[in-house]
């Protein structure tokens, strides 16, 4: 994959977030402070625009730009979390101009590790990790079978959706939702919902 | 220069007002305070890049203490550390878990008095002391033991004396800050106790501990001072008390 592919991925994610903005905010209203959709929409609009202005940069540089833009424009916790995801992906890809499947998977893994460290969270805490972790695991496993990146991302997206759905009965242990304790159960996690859109966007464009 | 302070908040208005409140305690002295608050004047949110810029603005060889409100303010501050390009600058920064407003007031007074970074952070962390002692034990954590070695009834004190609190509202925040300011410059070790209530002894260089004396109008406060400048410290405190700690109230 090259820069135009990465740009399409970012643009597609921004479109999906925009389309799902109200739904994400609605989910956040149940367990948080009702701003996930509006915050991430504002951030991804700015990030897609910044990526568009970057010209001939390498994929890694473009992802770093996306991360830095999110950090400064989202405002809520998803700013440093998504920001870290993209910044670590960018650092993992480095200067490479053409990125193959394993390199992309390794970058996404680096992003996942970064987000977990930033939020001091783990799988089962009812966070975006619950969708992103199974997606990255599936991506690695399918690529190891020798499948194409496109096919692997399709299966990773299915895994992300399943992980997202599985957050519903969980009791939140991180973030604002954890203030609710047991009452956070019965609501799908907004962060897991948005990160499933990120993986879906990758499956549609890469 | 003194230790630099950074304020991270979701709200620019909140941060600006908190800084103004803290600066009330400085009696014209200057402390470098960087602010990273809100996405703009009216949009709530935190921005790790703005936090990084504020740290660089407040940076000082003696260190930087960062005070935050909640949630993403903490994540953004942690991320800002990662964004700092200078490893030495990162090592100088300490993220404080203190409550924002109380911690900020305590931190700037300590910084203005020439405290080290860790002393400023310790003072900020004691930010709730005054309130918890005033409101009693209800749902309040036990105050930690005082950081200074506890002199037993002036045994090691070179100089002992008393002053009476003349301020109508007692030793509230601003007079307490002036008291700490006077003590900080002299190098003496000063402990105070409220002879009227029996509160103390507390270290005279900590605004938060001084506030736990609950010294009200008419209370008699005993000063034990030792070390260099001890006699001068006592004389200054007595003069300051006679002048109402520079306060009209």
PDB file of N, CA and C in Angstrom, chain B residues 36-116:
ATOM      1  N   UNK B  36      -2.594  25.397  29.683  1.00  0.00           N
ATOM      2  CA  UNK B  36      -3.082  24.664  28.514  1.00  0.00           C
ATOM      3  C   UNK B  36      -4.501  24.238  28.849  1.00  0.00           C
ATOM      4  N   UNK B  37      -5.466  25.001  28.387  1.00  0.00           N
ATOM      5  CA  UNK B  37      -6.840  24.761  28.832  1.00  0.00           C
ATOM      6  C   UNK B  37      -7.845  25.081  27.739  1.00  0.00           C
ATOM      7  N   UNK B  38      -8.750  24.144  27.503  1.00  0.00           N
ATOM      8  CA  UNK B  38      -9.784  24.329  26.484  1.00  0.00           C
ATOM      9  C   UNK B  38      -9.196  24.213  25.082  1.00  0.00           C
ATOM     10  N   UNK B  39     -10.050  23.906  24.108  1.00  0.00           N
ATOM     11  CA  UNK B  39      -9.575  23.882  22.717  1.00  0.00           C
ATOM     12  C   UNK B  39      -9.529  25.299  22.172  1.00  0.00           C
ATOM     13  N   UNK B  40     -10.407  26.166  22.676  1.00  0.00           N
ATOM     14  CA  UNK B  40     -10.316  27.601  22.425  1.00  0.00           C
ATOM     15  C   UNK B  40     -10.992  28.283  23.612  1.00  0.00           C
ATOM     16  N   UNK B  41     -11.314  29.551  23.473  1.00  0.00           N
ATOM     17  CA  UNK B  41     -11.851  30.300  24.615  1.00  0.00           C
ATOM     18  C   UNK B  41     -13.075  29.622  25.231  1.00  0.00           C
ATOM     19  N   UNK B  42     -13.918  29.022  24.387  1.00  0.00           N
ATOM     20  CA  UNK B  42     -15.193  28.520  24.907  1.00  0.00           C
ATOM     21  C   UNK B  42     -15.407  27.015  24.726  1.00  0.00           C
ATOM     22  N   UNK B  43     -14.543  26.336  23.960  1.00  0.00           N
ATOM     23  CA  UNK B  43     -14.754  24.899  23.735  1.00  0.00           C
ATOM     24  C   UNK B  43     -13.976  24.095  24.774  1.00  0.00           C
ATOM     25  N   UNK B  44     -14.699  23.278  25.541  1.00  0.00           N
ATOM     26  CA  UNK B  44     -14.051  22.436  26.549  1.00  0.00           C
ATOM     27  C   UNK B  44     -13.193  21.373  25.878  1.00  0.00           C
ATOM     28  N   UNK B  45     -12.080  21.065  26.474  1.00  0.00           N
ATOM     29  CA  UNK B  45     -11.240  19.985  25.953  1.00  0.00           C
ATOM     30  C   UNK B  45      -9.794  20.207  26.336  1.00  0.00           C
ATOM     31  N   UNK B  46      -8.983  19.163  26.178  1.00  0.00           N
ATOM     32  CA  UNK B  46      -7.551  19.297  26.451  1.00  0.00           C
ATOM     33  C   UNK B  46      -6.767  18.885  25.222  1.00  0.00           C
ATOM     34  N   UNK B  47      -5.560  19.417  25.100  1.00  0.00           N
ATOM     35  CA  UNK B  47      -4.760  19.277  23.891  1.00  0.00           C
ATOM     36  C   UNK B  47      -3.317  19.007  24.315  1.00  0.00           C
ATOM     37  N   UNK B  48      -2.850  17.797  24.034  1.00  0.00           N
ATOM     38  CA  UNK B  48      -1.505  17.407  24.488  1.00  0.00           C
ATOM     39  C   UNK B  48      -0.423  18.299  23.906  1.00  0.00           C
ATOM     40  N   UNK B  49      -0.634  18.788  22.684  1.00  0.00           N
ATOM     41  CA  UNK B  49       0.372  19.668  22.078  1.00  0.00           C
ATOM     42  C   UNK B  49       0.420  20.994  22.840  1.00  0.00           C
ATOM     43  N   UNK B  50      -0.755  21.495  23.220  1.00  0.00           N
ATOM     44  CA  UNK B  50      -0.797  22.733  24.008  1.00  0.00           C
ATOM     45  C   UNK B  50      -0.148  22.517  25.378  1.00  0.00           C
ATOM     46  N   UNK B  51      -0.333  21.331  25.962  1.00  0.00           N
ATOM     47  CA  UNK B  51       0.298  21.032  27.258  1.00  0.00           C
ATOM     48  C   UNK B  51       1.818  21.035  27.093  1.00  0.00           C
ATOM     49  N   UNK B  52       2.276  20.415  26.019  1.00  0.00           N
ATOM     50  CA  UNK B  52       3.731  20.401  25.744  1.00  0.00           C
ATOM     51  C   UNK B  52       4.251  21.838  25.620  1.00  0.00           C
ATOM     52  N   UNK B  53       3.545  22.682  24.880  1.00  0.00           N
ATOM     53  CA  UNK B  53       3.972  24.074  24.719  1.00  0.00           C
ATOM     54  C   UNK B  53       3.995  24.800  26.069  1.00  0.00           C
ATOM     55  N   UNK B  54       2.982  24.532  26.898  1.00  0.00           N
ATOM     56  CA  UNK B  54       2.913  25.200  28.213  1.00  0.00           C
ATOM     57  C   UNK B  54       4.060  24.750  29.108  1.00  0.00           C
ATOM     58  N   UNK B  55       4.418  23.466  29.009  1.00  0.00           N
ATOM     59  CA  UNK B  55       5.557  22.970  29.794  1.00  0.00           C
ATOM     60  C   UNK B  55       6.837  23.669  29.341  1.00  0.00           C
ATOM     61  N   UNK B  56       6.997  23.793  28.032  1.00  0.00           N
ATOM     62  CA  UNK B  56       8.215  24.456  27.529  1.00  0.00           C
ATOM     63  C   UNK B  56       8.258  25.918  27.950  1.00  0.00           C
ATOM     64  N   UNK B  57       7.078  26.537  28.022  1.00  0.00           N
ATOM     65  CA  UNK B  57       7.001  27.945  28.414  1.00  0.00           C
ATOM     66  C   UNK B  57       7.357  28.121  29.892  1.00  0.00           C
ATOM     67  N   UNK B  58       6.926  27.192  30.729  1.00  0.00           N
ATOM     68  CA  UNK B  58       7.155  27.320  32.172  1.00  0.00           C
ATOM     69  C   UNK B  58       8.457  26.659  32.612  1.00  0.00           C
ATOM     70  N   UNK B  59       9.144  26.008  31.676  1.00  0.00           N
ATOM     71  CA  UNK B  59      10.315  25.189  32.033  1.00  0.00           C
ATOM     72  C   UNK B  59      11.376  26.031  32.741  1.00  0.00           C
ATOM     73  N   UNK B  60      11.987  25.407  33.723  1.00  0.00           N
ATOM     74  CA  UNK B  60      13.018  26.063  34.517  1.00  0.00           C
ATOM     75  C   UNK B  60      14.012  24.982  34.934  1.00  0.00           C
ATOM     76  N   UNK B  61      15.288  25.339  35.073  1.00  0.00           N
ATOM     77  CA  UNK B  61      16.267  24.325  35.501  1.00  0.00           C
ATOM     78  C   UNK B  61      15.872  23.634  36.808  1.00  0.00           C
ATOM     79  N   UNK B  62      15.101  24.320  37.657  1.00  0.00           N
ATOM     80  CA  UNK B  62      14.712  23.699  38.929  1.00  0.00           C
ATOM     81  C   UNK B  62      13.479  22.805  38.799  1.00  0.00           C
ATOM     82  N   UNK B  63      12.862  22.780  37.606  1.00  0.00           N
ATOM     83  CA  UNK B  63      11.783  21.822  37.380  1.00  0.00           C
ATOM     84  C   UNK B  63      10.433  22.453  37.112  1.00  0.00           C
ATOM     85  N   UNK B  64       9.487  21.588  36.780  1.00  0.00           N
ATOM     86  CA  UNK B  64       8.114  22.014  36.448  1.00  0.00           C
ATOM     87  C   UNK B  64       7.137  21.068  37.149  1.00  0.00           C
ATOM     88  N   UNK B  65       6.096  21.631  37.747  1.00  0.00           N
ATOM     89  CA  UNK B  65       5.030  20.826  38.345  1.00  0.00           C
ATOM     90  C   UNK B  65       3.746  21.087  37.551  1.00  0.00           C
ATOM     91  N   UNK B  66       3.096  20.008  37.085  1.00  0.00           N
ATOM     92  CA  UNK B  66       1.883  20.126  36.281  1.00  0.00           C
ATOM     93  C   UNK B  66       0.663  19.753  37.116  1.00  0.00           C
ATOM     94  N   UNK B  67      -0.302  20.652  37.151  1.00  0.00           N
ATOM     95  CA  UNK B  67      -1.570  20.384  37.847  1.00  0.00           C
ATOM     96  C   UNK B  67      -2.671  20.244  36.812  1.00  0.00           C
ATOM     97  N   UNK B  68      -3.574  19.274  37.020  1.00  0.00           N
ATOM     98  CA  UNK B  68      -4.575  18.952  35.995  1.00  0.00           C
ATOM     99  C   UNK B  68      -5.956  18.883  36.606  1.00  0.00           C
ATOM    100  N   UNK B  69      -6.995  19.108  35.792  1.00  0.00           N
ATOM    101  CA  UNK B  69      -8.310  18.744  36.316  1.00  0.00           C
ATOM    102  C   UNK B  69      -8.491  17.244  36.092  1.00  0.00           C
ATOM    103  N   UNK B  70      -9.440  16.757  35.331  1.00  0.00           N
ATOM    104  CA  UNK B  70      -9.663  15.310  35.366  1.00  0.00           C
ATOM    105  C   UNK B  70      -9.721  14.693  33.973  1.00  0.00           C
ATOM    106  N   UNK B  71      -9.831  13.371  33.944  1.00  0.00           N
ATOM    107  CA  UNK B  71     -10.065  12.645  32.693  1.00  0.00           C
ATOM    108  C   UNK B  71      -8.984  12.883  31.659  1.00  0.00           C
ATOM    109  N   UNK B  72      -9.371  13.430  30.516  1.00  0.00           N
ATOM    110  CA  UNK B  72      -8.419  13.563  29.419  1.00  0.00           C
ATOM    111  C   UNK B  72      -7.307  14.553  29.748  1.00  0.00           C
ATOM    112  N   UNK B  73      -7.496  15.394  30.766  1.00  0.00           N
ATOM    113  CA  UNK B  73      -6.416  16.305  31.156  1.00  0.00           C
ATOM    114  C   UNK B  73      -5.192  15.494  31.571  1.00  0.00           C
ATOM    115  N   UNK B  74      -5.436  14.393  32.264  1.00  0.00           N
ATOM    116  CA  UNK B  74      -4.337  13.550  32.729  1.00  0.00           C
ATOM    117  C   UNK B  74      -3.705  12.814  31.539  1.00  0.00           C
ATOM    118  N   UNK B  75      -4.541  12.252  30.675  1.00  0.00           N
ATOM    119  CA  UNK B  75      -4.018  11.554  29.484  1.00  0.00           C
ATOM    120  C   UNK B  75      -3.230  12.516  28.599  1.00  0.00           C
ATOM    121  N   UNK B  76      -3.757  13.732  28.431  1.00  0.00           N
ATOM    122  CA  UNK B  76      -3.071  14.704  27.573  1.00  0.00           C
ATOM    123  C   UNK B  76      -1.732  15.122  28.177  1.00  0.00           C
ATOM    124  N   UNK B  77      -1.696  15.262  29.503  1.00  0.00           N
ATOM    125  CA  UNK B  77      -0.437  15.639  30.150  1.00  0.00           C
ATOM    126  C   UNK B  77       0.588  14.515  30.023  1.00  0.00           C
ATOM    127  N   UNK B  78       0.126  13.276  30.180  1.00  0.00           N
ATOM    128  CA  UNK B  78       1.061  12.149  30.021  1.00  0.00           C
ATOM    129  C   UNK B  78       1.581  12.091  28.588  1.00  0.00           C
ATOM    130  N   UNK B  79       0.675  12.364  27.636  1.00  0.00           N
ATOM    131  CA  UNK B  79       1.095  12.334  26.245  1.00  0.00           C
ATOM    132  C   UNK B  79       2.064  13.484  25.944  1.00  0.00           C
ATOM    133  N   UNK B  80       1.831  14.635  26.591  1.00  0.00           N
ATOM    134  CA  UNK B  80       2.708  15.792  26.375  1.00  0.00           C
ATOM    135  C   UNK B  80       4.149  15.454  26.756  1.00  0.00           C
ATOM    136  N   UNK B  81       4.315  14.654  27.808  1.00  0.00           N
ATOM    137  CA  UNK B  81       5.667  14.261  28.221  1.00  0.00           C
ATOM    138  C   UNK B  81       6.354  13.507  27.091  1.00  0.00           C
ATOM    139  N   UNK B  82       5.540  12.656  26.423  1.00  0.00           N
ATOM    140  CA  UNK B  82       6.090  11.873  25.316  1.00  0.00           C
ATOM    141  C   UNK B  82       6.454  12.783  24.138  1.00  0.00           C
ATOM    142  N   UNK B  83       5.698  13.862  23.975  1.00  0.00           N
ATOM    143  CA  UNK B  83       5.919  14.754  22.833  1.00  0.00           C
ATOM    144  C   UNK B  83       7.115  15.684  23.042  1.00  0.00           C
ATOM    145  N   UNK B  84       7.535  15.869  24.300  1.00  0.00           N
ATOM    146  CA  UNK B  84       8.705  16.722  24.550  1.00  0.00           C
ATOM    147  C   UNK B  84       9.909  16.105  23.859  1.00  0.00           C
ATOM    148  N   UNK B  85      10.616  16.918  23.080  1.00  0.00           N
ATOM    149  CA  UNK B  85      11.747  16.341  22.345  1.00  0.00           C
ATOM    150  C   UNK B  85      13.005  16.253  23.207  1.00  0.00           C
ATOM    151  N   UNK B  86      13.084  17.123  24.222  1.00  0.00           N
ATOM    152  CA  UNK B  86      14.279  17.193  25.052  1.00  0.00           C
ATOM    153  C   UNK B  86      14.128  16.256  26.263  1.00  0.00           C
ATOM    154  N   UNK B  87      14.935  15.185  26.289  1.00  0.00           N
ATOM    155  CA  UNK B  87      14.831  14.203  27.378  1.00  0.00           C
ATOM    156  C   UNK B  87      15.088  14.839  28.740  1.00  0.00           C
ATOM    157  N   UNK B  88      16.033  15.775  28.784  1.00  0.00           N
ATOM    158  CA  UNK B  88      16.355  16.432  30.065  1.00  0.00           C
ATOM    159  C   UNK B  88      15.158  17.242  30.542  1.00  0.00           C
ATOM    160  N   UNK B  89      14.467  17.898  29.613  1.00  0.00           N
ATOM    161  CA  UNK B  89      13.281  18.682  29.984  1.00  0.00           C
ATOM    162  C   UNK B  89      12.201  17.764  30.537  1.00  0.00           C
ATOM    163  N   UNK B  90      12.043  16.582  29.913  1.00  0.00           N
ATOM    164  CA  UNK B  90      11.022  15.628  30.367  1.00  0.00           C
ATOM    165  C   UNK B  90      11.318  15.192  31.802  1.00  0.00           C
ATOM    166  N   UNK B  91      12.583  14.950  32.097  1.00  0.00           N
ATOM    167  CA  UNK B  91      12.981  14.516  33.443  1.00  0.00           C
ATOM    168  C   UNK B  91      12.668  15.577  34.498  1.00  0.00           C
ATOM    169  N   UNK B  92      12.608  16.824  34.081  1.00  0.00           N
ATOM    170  CA  UNK B  92      12.366  17.908  35.043  1.00  0.00           C
ATOM    171  C   UNK B  92      10.892  18.060  35.397  1.00  0.00           C
ATOM    172  N   UNK B  93      10.003  17.382  34.638  1.00  0.00           N
ATOM    173  CA  UNK B  93       8.562  17.596  34.814  1.00  0.00           C
ATOM    174  C   UNK B  93       7.968  16.571  35.767  1.00  0.00           C
ATOM    175  N   UNK B  94       7.105  17.040  36.657  1.00  0.00           N
ATOM    176  CA  UNK B  94       6.404  16.141  37.567  1.00  0.00           C
ATOM    177  C   UNK B  94       4.898  16.390  37.445  1.00  0.00           C
ATOM    178  N   UNK B  95       4.141  15.330  37.184  1.00  0.00           N
ATOM    179  CA  UNK B  95       2.682  15.448  37.103  1.00  0.00           C
ATOM    180  C   UNK B  95       2.117  15.247  38.511  1.00  0.00           C
ATOM    181  N   UNK B  96       1.371  16.220  38.995  1.00  0.00           N
ATOM    182  CA  UNK B  96       0.875  16.188  40.374  1.00  0.00           C
ATOM    183  C   UNK B  96      -0.562  15.685  40.436  1.00  0.00           C
ATOM    184  N   UNK B  97      -0.871  14.773  41.353  1.00  0.00           N
ATOM    185  CA  UNK B  97      -2.261  14.317  41.511  1.00  0.00           C
ATOM    186  C   UNK B  97      -3.094  15.262  42.382  1.00  0.00           C
ATOM    187  N   UNK B  98      -2.560  16.406  42.732  1.00  0.00           N
ATOM    188  CA  UNK B  98      -3.273  17.318  43.650  1.00  0.00           C
ATOM    189  C   UNK B  98      -4.546  17.861  43.011  1.00  0.00           C
ATOM    190  N   UNK B  99      -5.546  18.210  43.848  1.00  0.00           N
ATOM    191  CA  UNK B  99      -6.737  18.893  43.320  1.00  0.00           C
ATOM    192  C   UNK B  99      -6.310  20.218  42.690  1.00  0.00           C
ATOM    193  N   UNK B 100      -6.946  20.571  41.553  1.00  0.00           N
ATOM    194  CA  UNK B 100      -6.415  21.656  40.726  1.00  0.00           C
ATOM    195  C   UNK B 100      -6.328  23.001  41.451  1.00  0.00           C
ATOM    196  N   UNK B 101      -7.416  23.487  41.998  1.00  0.00           N
ATOM    197  CA  UNK B 101      -7.411  24.849  42.537  1.00  0.00           C
ATOM    198  C   UNK B 101      -6.591  24.927  43.823  1.00  0.00           C
ATOM    199  N   UNK B 102      -6.881  24.038  44.764  1.00  0.00           N
ATOM    200  CA  UNK B 102      -6.167  24.052  46.034  1.00  0.00           C
ATOM    201  C   UNK B 102      -4.677  23.758  45.819  1.00  0.00           C
ATOM    202  N   UNK B 103      -4.421  22.795  44.943  1.00  0.00           N
ATOM    203  CA  UNK B 103      -3.033  22.423  44.663  1.00  0.00           C
ATOM    204  C   UNK B 103      -2.270  23.561  44.008  1.00  0.00           C
ATOM    205  N   UNK B 104      -2.949  24.269  43.109  1.00  0.00           N
ATOM    206  CA  UNK B 104      -2.297  25.377  42.404  1.00  0.00           C
ATOM    207  C   UNK B 104      -1.921  26.493  43.377  1.00  0.00           C
ATOM    208  N   UNK B 105      -2.838  26.844  44.268  1.00  0.00           N
ATOM    209  CA  UNK B 105      -2.565  27.895  45.250  1.00  0.00           C
ATOM    210  C   UNK B 105      -1.354  27.489  46.101  1.00  0.00           C
ATOM    211  N   UNK B 106      -1.392  26.264  46.602  1.00  0.00           N
ATOM    212  CA  UNK B 106      -0.293  25.786  47.449  1.00  0.00           C
ATOM    213  C   UNK B 106       1.018  25.756  46.664  1.00  0.00           C
ATOM    214  N   UNK B 107       0.950  25.312  45.415  1.00  0.00           N
ATOM    215  CA  UNK B 107       2.167  25.153  44.606  1.00  0.00           C
ATOM    216  C   UNK B 107       2.813  26.497  44.293  1.00  0.00           C
ATOM    217  N   UNK B 108       2.021  27.496  43.919  1.00  0.00           N
ATOM    218  CA  UNK B 108       2.644  28.772  43.542  1.00  0.00           C
ATOM    219  C   UNK B 108       3.271  29.452  44.762  1.00  0.00           C
ATOM    220  N   UNK B 109       2.630  29.312  45.921  1.00  0.00           N
ATOM    221  CA  UNK B 109       3.209  29.921  47.125  1.00  0.00           C
ATOM    222  C   UNK B 109       4.545  29.243  47.452  1.00  0.00           C
ATOM    223  N   UNK B 110       4.559  27.919  47.360  1.00  0.00           N
ATOM    224  CA  UNK B 110       5.807  27.194  47.634  1.00  0.00           C
ATOM    225  C   UNK B 110       6.872  27.547  46.603  1.00  0.00           C
ATOM    226  N   UNK B 111       6.476  27.610  45.329  1.00  0.00           N
ATOM    227  CA  UNK B 111       7.450  27.923  44.266  1.00  0.00           C
ATOM    228  C   UNK B 111       8.013  29.323  44.464  1.00  0.00           C
ATOM    229  N   UNK B 112       7.146  30.273  44.801  1.00  0.00           N
ATOM    230  CA  UNK B 112       7.606  31.648  44.989  1.00  0.00           C
ATOM    231  C   UNK B 112       8.580  31.748  46.155  1.00  0.00           C
ATOM    232  N   UNK B 113       8.453  30.851  47.121  1.00  0.00           N
ATOM    233  CA  UNK B 113       9.347  30.848  48.272  1.00  0.00           C
ATOM    234  C   UNK B 113      10.653  30.119  48.017  1.00  0.00           C
ATOM    235  N   UNK B 114      10.851  29.672  46.780  1.00  0.00           N
ATOM    236  CA  UNK B 114      12.118  29.053  46.429  1.00  0.00           C
ATOM    237  C   UNK B 114      12.192  27.566  46.715  1.00  0.00           C
ATOM    238  N   UNK B 115      11.034  26.909  46.902  1.00  0.00           N
ATOM    239  CA  UNK B 115      11.047  25.471  47.176  1.00  0.00           C
ATOM    240  C   UNK B 115      11.535  24.697  45.955  1.00  0.00           C
ATOM    241  N   UNK B 116      12.040  23.484  46.193  1.00  0.00           N
ATOM    242  CA  UNK B 116      12.442  22.616  45.089  1.00  0.00           C
ATOM    243  C   UNK B 116      11.195  22.044  44.420  1.00  0.00           C
TER     244      UNK B 116
END
